[in-house]
Tab-separated table of C-alpha atoms and ligand atoms in Angstrom:
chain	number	residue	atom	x	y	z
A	1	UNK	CA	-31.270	-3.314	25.526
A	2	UNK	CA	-30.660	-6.426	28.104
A	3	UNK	CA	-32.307	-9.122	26.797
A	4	UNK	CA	-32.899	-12.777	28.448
A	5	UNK	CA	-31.143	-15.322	26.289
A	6	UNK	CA	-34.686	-17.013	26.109
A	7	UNK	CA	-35.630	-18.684	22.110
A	8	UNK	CA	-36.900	-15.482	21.276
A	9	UNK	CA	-33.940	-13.444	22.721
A	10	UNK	CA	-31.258	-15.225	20.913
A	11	UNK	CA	-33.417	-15.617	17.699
A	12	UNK	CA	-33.597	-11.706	18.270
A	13	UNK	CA	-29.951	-11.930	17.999
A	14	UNK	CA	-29.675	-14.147	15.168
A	15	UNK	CA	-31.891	-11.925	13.539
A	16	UNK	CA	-29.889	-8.604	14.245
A	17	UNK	CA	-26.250	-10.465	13.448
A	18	UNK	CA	-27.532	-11.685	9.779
A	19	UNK	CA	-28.157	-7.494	9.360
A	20	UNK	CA	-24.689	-7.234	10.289
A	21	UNK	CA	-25.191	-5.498	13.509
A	22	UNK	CA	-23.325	-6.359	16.656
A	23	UNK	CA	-24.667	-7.803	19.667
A	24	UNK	CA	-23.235	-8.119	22.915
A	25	UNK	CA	-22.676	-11.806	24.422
A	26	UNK	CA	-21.662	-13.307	26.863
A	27	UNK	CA	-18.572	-15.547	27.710
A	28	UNK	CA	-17.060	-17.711	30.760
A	29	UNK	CA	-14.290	-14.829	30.550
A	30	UNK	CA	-15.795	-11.583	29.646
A	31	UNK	CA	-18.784	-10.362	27.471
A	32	UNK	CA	-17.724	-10.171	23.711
A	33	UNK	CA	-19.012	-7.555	20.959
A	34	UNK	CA	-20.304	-10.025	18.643
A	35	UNK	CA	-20.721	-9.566	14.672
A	36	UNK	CA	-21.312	-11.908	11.585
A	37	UNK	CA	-17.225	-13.001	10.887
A	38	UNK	CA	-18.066	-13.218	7.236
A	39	UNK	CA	-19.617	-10.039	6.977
A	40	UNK	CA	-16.787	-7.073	6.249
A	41	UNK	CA	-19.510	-4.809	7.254
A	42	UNK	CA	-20.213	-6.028	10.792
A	43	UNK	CA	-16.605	-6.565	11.277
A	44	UNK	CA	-15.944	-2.663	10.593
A	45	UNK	CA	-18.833	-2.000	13.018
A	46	UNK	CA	-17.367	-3.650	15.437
A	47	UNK	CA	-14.085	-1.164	15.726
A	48	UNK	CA	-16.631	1.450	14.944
A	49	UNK	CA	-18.401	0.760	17.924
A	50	UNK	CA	-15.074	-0.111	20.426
A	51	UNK	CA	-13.930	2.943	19.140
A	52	UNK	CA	-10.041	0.801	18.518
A	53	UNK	CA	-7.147	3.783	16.869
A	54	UNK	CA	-6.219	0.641	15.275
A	55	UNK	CA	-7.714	-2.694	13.722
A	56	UNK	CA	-6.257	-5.288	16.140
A	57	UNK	CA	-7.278	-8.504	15.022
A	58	UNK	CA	-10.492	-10.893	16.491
A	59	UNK	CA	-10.663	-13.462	18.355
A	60	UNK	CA	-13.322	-16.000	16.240
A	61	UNK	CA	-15.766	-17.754	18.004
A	62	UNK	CA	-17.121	-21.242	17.025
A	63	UNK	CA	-19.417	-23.913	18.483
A	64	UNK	CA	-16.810	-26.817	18.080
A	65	UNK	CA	-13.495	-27.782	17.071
A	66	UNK	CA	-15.185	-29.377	13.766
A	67	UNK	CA	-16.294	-25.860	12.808
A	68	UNK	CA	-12.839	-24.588	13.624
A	69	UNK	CA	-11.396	-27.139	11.183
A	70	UNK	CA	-13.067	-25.518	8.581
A	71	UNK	CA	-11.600	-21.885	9.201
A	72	UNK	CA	-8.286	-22.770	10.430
A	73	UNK	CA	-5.270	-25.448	9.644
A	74	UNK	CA	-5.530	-27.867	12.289
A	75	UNK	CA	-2.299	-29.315	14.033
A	76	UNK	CA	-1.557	-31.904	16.177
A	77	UNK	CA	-0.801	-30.046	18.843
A	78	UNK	CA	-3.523	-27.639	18.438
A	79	UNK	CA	-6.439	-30.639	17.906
A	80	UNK	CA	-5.123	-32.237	21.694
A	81	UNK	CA	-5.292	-29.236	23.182
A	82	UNK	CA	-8.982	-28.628	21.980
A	83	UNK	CA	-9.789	-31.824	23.486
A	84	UNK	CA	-8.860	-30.786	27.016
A	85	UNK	CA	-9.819	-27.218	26.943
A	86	UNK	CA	-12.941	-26.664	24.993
A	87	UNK	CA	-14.929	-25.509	25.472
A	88	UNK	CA	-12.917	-23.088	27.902
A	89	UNK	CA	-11.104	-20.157	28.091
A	90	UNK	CA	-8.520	-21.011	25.426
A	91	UNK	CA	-7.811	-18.996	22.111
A	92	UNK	CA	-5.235	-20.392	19.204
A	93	UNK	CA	-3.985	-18.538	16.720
A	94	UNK	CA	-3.522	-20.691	13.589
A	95	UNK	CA	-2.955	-20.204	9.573
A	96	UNK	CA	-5.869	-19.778	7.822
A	97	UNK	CA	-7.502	-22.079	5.127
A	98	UNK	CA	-7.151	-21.350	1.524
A	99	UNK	CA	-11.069	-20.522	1.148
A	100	UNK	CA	-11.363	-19.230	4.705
A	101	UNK	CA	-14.522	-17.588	4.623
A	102	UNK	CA	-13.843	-15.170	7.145
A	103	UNK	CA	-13.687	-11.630	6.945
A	104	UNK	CA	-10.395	-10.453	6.286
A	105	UNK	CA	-10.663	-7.576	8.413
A	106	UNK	CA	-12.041	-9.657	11.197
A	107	UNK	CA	-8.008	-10.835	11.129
A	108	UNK	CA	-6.529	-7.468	10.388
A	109	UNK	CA	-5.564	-8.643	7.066
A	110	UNK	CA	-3.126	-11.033	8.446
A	111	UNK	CA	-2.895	-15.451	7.104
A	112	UNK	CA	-3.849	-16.175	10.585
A	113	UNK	CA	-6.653	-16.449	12.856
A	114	UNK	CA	-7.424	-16.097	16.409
A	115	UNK	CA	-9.853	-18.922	17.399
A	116	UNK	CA	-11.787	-19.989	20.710
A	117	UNK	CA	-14.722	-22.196	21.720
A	118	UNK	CA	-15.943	-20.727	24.589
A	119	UNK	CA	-17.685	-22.368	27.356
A	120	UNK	CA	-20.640	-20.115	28.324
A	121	UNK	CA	-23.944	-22.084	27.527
A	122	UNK	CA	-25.716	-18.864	26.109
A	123	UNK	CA	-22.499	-18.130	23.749
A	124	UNK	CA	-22.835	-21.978	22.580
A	125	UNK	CA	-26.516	-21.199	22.158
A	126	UNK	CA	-26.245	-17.994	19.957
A	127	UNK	CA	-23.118	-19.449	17.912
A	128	UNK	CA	-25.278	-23.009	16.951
A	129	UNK	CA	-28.390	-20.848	16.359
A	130	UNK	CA	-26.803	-18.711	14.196
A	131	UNK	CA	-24.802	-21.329	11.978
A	132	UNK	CA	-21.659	-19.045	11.459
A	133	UNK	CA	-18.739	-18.086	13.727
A	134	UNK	CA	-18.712	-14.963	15.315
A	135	UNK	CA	-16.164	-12.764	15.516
A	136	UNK	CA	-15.924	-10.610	19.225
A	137	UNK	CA	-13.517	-8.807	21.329
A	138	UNK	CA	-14.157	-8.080	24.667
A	139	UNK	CA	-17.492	-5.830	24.865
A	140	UNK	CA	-16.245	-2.152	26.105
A	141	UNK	CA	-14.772	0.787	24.763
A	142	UNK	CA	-10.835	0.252	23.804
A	143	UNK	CA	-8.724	1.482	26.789
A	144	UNK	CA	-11.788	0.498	29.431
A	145	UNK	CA	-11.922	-2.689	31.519
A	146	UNK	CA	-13.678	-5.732	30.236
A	147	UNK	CA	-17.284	-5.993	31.106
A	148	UNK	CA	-18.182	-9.201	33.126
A	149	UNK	CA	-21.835	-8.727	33.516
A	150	UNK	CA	-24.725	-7.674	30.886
A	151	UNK	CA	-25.054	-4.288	32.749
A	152	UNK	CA	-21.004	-3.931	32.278
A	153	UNK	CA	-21.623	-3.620	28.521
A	154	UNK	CA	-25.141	-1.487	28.985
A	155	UNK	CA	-22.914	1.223	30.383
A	156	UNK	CA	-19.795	1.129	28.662
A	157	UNK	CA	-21.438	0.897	25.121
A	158	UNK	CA	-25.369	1.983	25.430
A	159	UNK	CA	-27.022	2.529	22.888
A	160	UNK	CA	-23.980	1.389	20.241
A	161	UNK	CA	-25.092	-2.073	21.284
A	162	UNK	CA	-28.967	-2.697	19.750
A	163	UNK	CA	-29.275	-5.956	22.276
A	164	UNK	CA	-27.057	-7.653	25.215
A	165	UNK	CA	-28.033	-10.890	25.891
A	166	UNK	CA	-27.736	-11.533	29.746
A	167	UNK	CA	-25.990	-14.783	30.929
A	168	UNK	CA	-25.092	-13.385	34.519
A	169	UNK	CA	-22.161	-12.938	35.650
A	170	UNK	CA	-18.787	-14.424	33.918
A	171	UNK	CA	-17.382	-16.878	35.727
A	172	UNK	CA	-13.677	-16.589	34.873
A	173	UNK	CA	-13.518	-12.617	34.874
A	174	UNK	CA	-10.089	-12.859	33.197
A	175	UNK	CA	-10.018	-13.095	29.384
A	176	UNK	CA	-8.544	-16.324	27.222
A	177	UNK	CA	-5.102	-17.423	27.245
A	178	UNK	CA	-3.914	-16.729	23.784
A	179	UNK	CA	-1.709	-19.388	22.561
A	180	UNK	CA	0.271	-19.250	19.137
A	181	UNK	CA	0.542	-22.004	17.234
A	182	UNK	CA	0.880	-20.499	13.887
A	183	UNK	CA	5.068	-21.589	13.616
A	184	UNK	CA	7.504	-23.688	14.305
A	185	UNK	CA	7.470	-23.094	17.897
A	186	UNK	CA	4.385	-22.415	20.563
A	187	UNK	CA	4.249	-18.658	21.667
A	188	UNK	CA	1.938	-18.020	24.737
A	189	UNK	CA	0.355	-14.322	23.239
A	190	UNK	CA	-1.582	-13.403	26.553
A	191	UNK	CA	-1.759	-15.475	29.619
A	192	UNK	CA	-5.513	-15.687	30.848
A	193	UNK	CA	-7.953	-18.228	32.196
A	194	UNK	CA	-5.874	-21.484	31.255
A	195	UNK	CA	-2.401	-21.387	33.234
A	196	UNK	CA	-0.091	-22.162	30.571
A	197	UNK	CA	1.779	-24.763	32.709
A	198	UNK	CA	-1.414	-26.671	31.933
A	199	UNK	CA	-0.674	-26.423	28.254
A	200	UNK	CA	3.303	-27.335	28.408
A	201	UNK	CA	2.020	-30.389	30.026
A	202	UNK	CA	0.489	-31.952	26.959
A	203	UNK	CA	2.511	-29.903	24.401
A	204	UNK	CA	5.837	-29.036	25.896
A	205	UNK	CA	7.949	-25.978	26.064
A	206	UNK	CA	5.836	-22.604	25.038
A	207	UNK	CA	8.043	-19.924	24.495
A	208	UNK	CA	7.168	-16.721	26.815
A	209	UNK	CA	7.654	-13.128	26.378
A	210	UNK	CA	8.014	-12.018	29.037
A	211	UNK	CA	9.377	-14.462	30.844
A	212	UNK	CA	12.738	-14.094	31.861
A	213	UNK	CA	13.921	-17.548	31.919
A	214	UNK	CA	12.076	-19.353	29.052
A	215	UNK	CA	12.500	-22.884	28.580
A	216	UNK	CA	13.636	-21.841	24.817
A	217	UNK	CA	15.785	-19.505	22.888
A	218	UNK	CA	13.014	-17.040	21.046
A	219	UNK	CA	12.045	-18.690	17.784
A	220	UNK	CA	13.063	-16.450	14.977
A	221	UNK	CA	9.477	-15.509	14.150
A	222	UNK	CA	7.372	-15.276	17.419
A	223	UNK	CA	3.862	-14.724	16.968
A	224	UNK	CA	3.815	-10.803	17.965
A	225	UNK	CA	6.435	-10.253	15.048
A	226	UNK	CA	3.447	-11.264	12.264
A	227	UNK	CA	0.437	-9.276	14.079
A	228	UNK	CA	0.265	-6.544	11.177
A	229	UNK	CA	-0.065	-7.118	7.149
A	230	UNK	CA	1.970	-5.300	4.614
A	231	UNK	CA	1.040	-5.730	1.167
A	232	UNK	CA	5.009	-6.406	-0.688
A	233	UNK	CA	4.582	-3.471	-3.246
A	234	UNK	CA	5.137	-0.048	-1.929
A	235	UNK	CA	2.274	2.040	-0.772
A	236	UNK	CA	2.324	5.584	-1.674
A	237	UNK	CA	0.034	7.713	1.146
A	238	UNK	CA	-2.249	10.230	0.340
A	239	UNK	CA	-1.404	10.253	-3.540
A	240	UNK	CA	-2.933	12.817	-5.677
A	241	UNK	CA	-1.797	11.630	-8.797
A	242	UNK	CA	-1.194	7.791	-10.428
A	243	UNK	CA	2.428	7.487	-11.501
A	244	UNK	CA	3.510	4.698	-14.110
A	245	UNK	CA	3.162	1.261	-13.112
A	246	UNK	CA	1.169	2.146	-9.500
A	247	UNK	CA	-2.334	0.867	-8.736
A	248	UNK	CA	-4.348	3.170	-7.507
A	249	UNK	CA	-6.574	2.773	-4.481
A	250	UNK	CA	-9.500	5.307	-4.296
A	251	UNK	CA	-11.368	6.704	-1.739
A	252	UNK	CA	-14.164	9.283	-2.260
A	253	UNK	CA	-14.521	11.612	-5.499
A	254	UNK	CA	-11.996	10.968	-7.823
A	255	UNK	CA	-12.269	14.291	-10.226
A	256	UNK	CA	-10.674	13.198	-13.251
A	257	UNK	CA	-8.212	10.449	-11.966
A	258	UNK	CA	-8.778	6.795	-12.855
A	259	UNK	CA	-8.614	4.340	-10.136
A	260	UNK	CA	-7.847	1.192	-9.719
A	261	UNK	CA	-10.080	0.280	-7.125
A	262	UNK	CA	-12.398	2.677	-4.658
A	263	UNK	CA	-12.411	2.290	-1.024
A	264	UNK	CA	-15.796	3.663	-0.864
A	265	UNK	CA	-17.361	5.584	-3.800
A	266	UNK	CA	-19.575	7.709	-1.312
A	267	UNK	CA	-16.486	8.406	1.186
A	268	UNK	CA	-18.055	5.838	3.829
A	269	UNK	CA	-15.585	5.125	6.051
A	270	UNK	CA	-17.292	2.573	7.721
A	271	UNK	CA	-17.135	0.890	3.912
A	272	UNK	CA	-13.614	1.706	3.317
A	273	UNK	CA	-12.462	-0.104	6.577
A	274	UNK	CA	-14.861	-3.114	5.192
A	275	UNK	CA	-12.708	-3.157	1.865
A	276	UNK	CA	-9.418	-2.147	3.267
A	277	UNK	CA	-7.967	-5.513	3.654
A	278	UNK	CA	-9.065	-7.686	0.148
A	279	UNK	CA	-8.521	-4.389	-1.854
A	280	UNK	CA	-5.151	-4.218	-0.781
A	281	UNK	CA	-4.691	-7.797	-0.987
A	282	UNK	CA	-6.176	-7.383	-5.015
A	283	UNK	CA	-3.946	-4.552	-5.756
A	284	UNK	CA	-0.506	-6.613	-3.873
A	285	UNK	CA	0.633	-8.430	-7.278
A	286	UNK	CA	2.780	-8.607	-9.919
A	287	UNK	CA	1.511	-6.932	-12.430
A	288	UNK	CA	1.760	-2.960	-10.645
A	289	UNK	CA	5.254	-1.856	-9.058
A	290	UNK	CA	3.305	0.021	-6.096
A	291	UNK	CA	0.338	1.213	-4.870
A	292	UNK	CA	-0.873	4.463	-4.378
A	293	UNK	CA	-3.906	5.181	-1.908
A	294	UNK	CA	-5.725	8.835	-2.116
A	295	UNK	CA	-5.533	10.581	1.482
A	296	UNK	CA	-8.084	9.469	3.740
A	297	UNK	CA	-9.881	11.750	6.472
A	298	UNK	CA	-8.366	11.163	10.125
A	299	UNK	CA	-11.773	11.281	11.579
A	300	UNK	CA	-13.705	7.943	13.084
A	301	UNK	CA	-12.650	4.818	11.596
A	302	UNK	CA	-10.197	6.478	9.133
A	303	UNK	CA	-7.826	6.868	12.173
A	304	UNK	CA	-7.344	3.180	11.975
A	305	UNK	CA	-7.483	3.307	8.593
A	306	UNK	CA	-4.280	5.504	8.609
A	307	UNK	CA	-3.043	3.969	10.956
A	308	UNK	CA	-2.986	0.607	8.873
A	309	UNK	CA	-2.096	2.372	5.957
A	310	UNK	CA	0.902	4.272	7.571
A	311	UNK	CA	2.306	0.960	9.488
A	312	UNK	CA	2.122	-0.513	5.876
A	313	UNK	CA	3.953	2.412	3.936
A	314	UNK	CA	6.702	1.982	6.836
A	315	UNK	CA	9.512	0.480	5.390
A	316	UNK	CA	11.362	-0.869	8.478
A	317	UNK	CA	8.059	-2.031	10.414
A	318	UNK	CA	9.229	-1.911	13.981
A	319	UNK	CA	8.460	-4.433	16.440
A	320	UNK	CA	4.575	-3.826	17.255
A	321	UNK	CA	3.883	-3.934	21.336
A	322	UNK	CA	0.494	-5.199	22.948
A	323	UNK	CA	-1.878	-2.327	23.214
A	324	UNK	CA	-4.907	-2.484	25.761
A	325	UNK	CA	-7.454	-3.708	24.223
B	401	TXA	O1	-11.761	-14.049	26.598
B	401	TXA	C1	-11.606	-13.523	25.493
B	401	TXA	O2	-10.695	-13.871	24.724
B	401	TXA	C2	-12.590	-12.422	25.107
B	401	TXA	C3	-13.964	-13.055	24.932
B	401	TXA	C4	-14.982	-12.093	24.408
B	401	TXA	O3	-13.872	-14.190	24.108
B	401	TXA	N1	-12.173	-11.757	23.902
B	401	TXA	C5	-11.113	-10.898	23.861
B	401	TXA	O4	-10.904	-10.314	22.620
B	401	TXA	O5	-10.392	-10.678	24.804
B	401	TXA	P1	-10.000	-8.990	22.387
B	401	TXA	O6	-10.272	-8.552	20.970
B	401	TXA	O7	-10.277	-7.999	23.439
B	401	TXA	O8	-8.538	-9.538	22.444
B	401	TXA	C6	-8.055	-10.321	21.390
B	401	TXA	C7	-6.565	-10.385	21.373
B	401	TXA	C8	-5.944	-9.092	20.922
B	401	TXA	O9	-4.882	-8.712	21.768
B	401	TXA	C9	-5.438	-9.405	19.526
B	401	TXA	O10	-4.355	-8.665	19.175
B	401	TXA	C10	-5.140	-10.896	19.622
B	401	TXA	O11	-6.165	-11.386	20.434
B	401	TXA	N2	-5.243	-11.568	18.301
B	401	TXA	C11	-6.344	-11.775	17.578
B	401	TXA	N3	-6.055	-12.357	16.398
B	401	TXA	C12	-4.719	-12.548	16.377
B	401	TXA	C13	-3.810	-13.099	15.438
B	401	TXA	N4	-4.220	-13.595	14.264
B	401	TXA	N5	-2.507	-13.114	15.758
B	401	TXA	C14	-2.089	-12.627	16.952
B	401	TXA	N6	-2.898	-12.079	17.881
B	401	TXA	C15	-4.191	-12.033	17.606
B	402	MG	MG1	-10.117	-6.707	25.177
């Protein structure tokens, strides 16, 4: 339903986002899927909804660059470009704080986050209202263009979507420039609605895929390289059994095996996706040799389950590409 971003509409909003449903809203670039970025839950409804193979990570949406202090470590670099270009179409992607609340798989399990203040006055609205970042990627169906007006997400996501809060058309049409600042050197991630010549001047060089002549050599860990987690300890797929030493991840009815931890008890899969990330995370340490995960249906989110899983269990991880999301 299209709703006016009116008091009521966006406490309508606020109201449906602390249930951990997602809400579509609207941007200067392109209407967002919006969900609770604390809540697992709302996070896994999000890729539930976009219908993503795989769990690309968020971009995180706050009201300020104060609230993005508390999420993310701040830089120098990072804290003048804020002050130029946000609010605006302009995304970071920075290391995470120790206690940084937000969901894990909001992040795709990985130590960084993706970070904007964007400049629509209805997303400002909805984010203060609501006290807590939102996580959103662009609001349509994965492999589909980006929606740039409410009716855009009414018919690319229906009835998935409980509200849409209409703020007209977007005025940039192009999603965020998505710059890395995570390591030693600047990595522009996608170009977008801030020319990245207008970054260089206040930070210098930024080192450019796909740029032929880039002002640097590439920096021996460019932002791309980091996009998917592996937990250190082996993972064993679809394990029937628990072998000496392994943790065992559970999903489902377990018959007479003991597990370690369970992915969902019921064989949710919209509850295993909300666990995926901290269980392996709990299971990663010393004290097991590997871990062993009980085979997971291929159907709805378990395809990007798997396909977590199996990227994981991958010993030589190859270099992951941009896919169209
Ligand atoms: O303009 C925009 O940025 C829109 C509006 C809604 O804000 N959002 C958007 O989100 O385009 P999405 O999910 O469609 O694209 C986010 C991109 C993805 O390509 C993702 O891989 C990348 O950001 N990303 C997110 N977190 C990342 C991280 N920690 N490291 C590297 N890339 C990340
Ligand atoms: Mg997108």
């Amino acid at each position: 339903m299209i709703v006016a971003p009116t008091p009521q509409g966006i406490a309508e909003a606020c109201r449906l986002l602390r249930d951990g449903h997602v809400v579509g809203m609207p941007t200067e670039t392109v209407y967002g899927l919006a969900g609770d970025a604390y809540q697992d839950n709302a996070m896994a409804r999000i890729f539930e909804v976009k219908n993503r193979p795989t769990f690309n990570p968020l971009i995180i949406h706050v009201a300020s660059a104060e609230d993005a202090a508390n999420l993310v470590e701040m830089s120098i670099e990072a804290q003048a470009l804020m002050e130029v270009f946000w609010p605006g179409p302009l995304t970071f992607v920075l290391n995470r704080t120790k206690d940084c609340p937000v969901s894990l798989l909001a992040s795709g399990g990985l130590d960084t986050l993706a970070i904007r203040c964007p400049a629509h006055p209805v997303a400002g609205r909805l984010i203060r209202e609501y006290g807590r970042p939102l996580a959103a990627p662009s609001a349509n169906r994965s492999m589909r263009i980006s929606p740039t007006s409410a009716d855009d997400v009414a018919v690319s996501l229906g009835d998935l979507v409980p509200l849409i809060l209409d703020g007209g058309e977007c005025e940039v049409g192009l999603e965020s420039t998505i710059l890395d600042l995570s390591g030693d050197v600047p990595v522009l991630l996608r170009p977008g609605g801030v020319l990245v010549e207008a970054l260089e001047a206040i930070v210098g060089p930024i080192y450019q895929m796909k740029k032929e002549s880039s002002p640097q050599s590439p920096p021996k860990a460019p932002g791309m390289m980091h996009r998917h987690y592996a937990p250190h300890r082996p993972l064993r797929l679809n394990a029937t059994d628990c072998r000496v030493g392994e943790a065992l991840l559970g999903f489902g009815e377990v018959g007479s095996l003991t597990v370690t931890l369970n992915l969902s008890v019921s064989g949710d899969l919209t509850e295993a996706a909300a666990n995926l990330f901290r269980m392996m995370r709990q299971l990663d340490v010393d004290f097991y040799t590997g871990i062993a995960v009980m085979p997971i249906p291929s159907v709805g989110l378990g395809v990007a389950i798997n396909d977590r899983l199996q990227r994981a269990a991958a010993l030589e991880e190859k270099l992951n590409t941009f896919t169209h999301d």
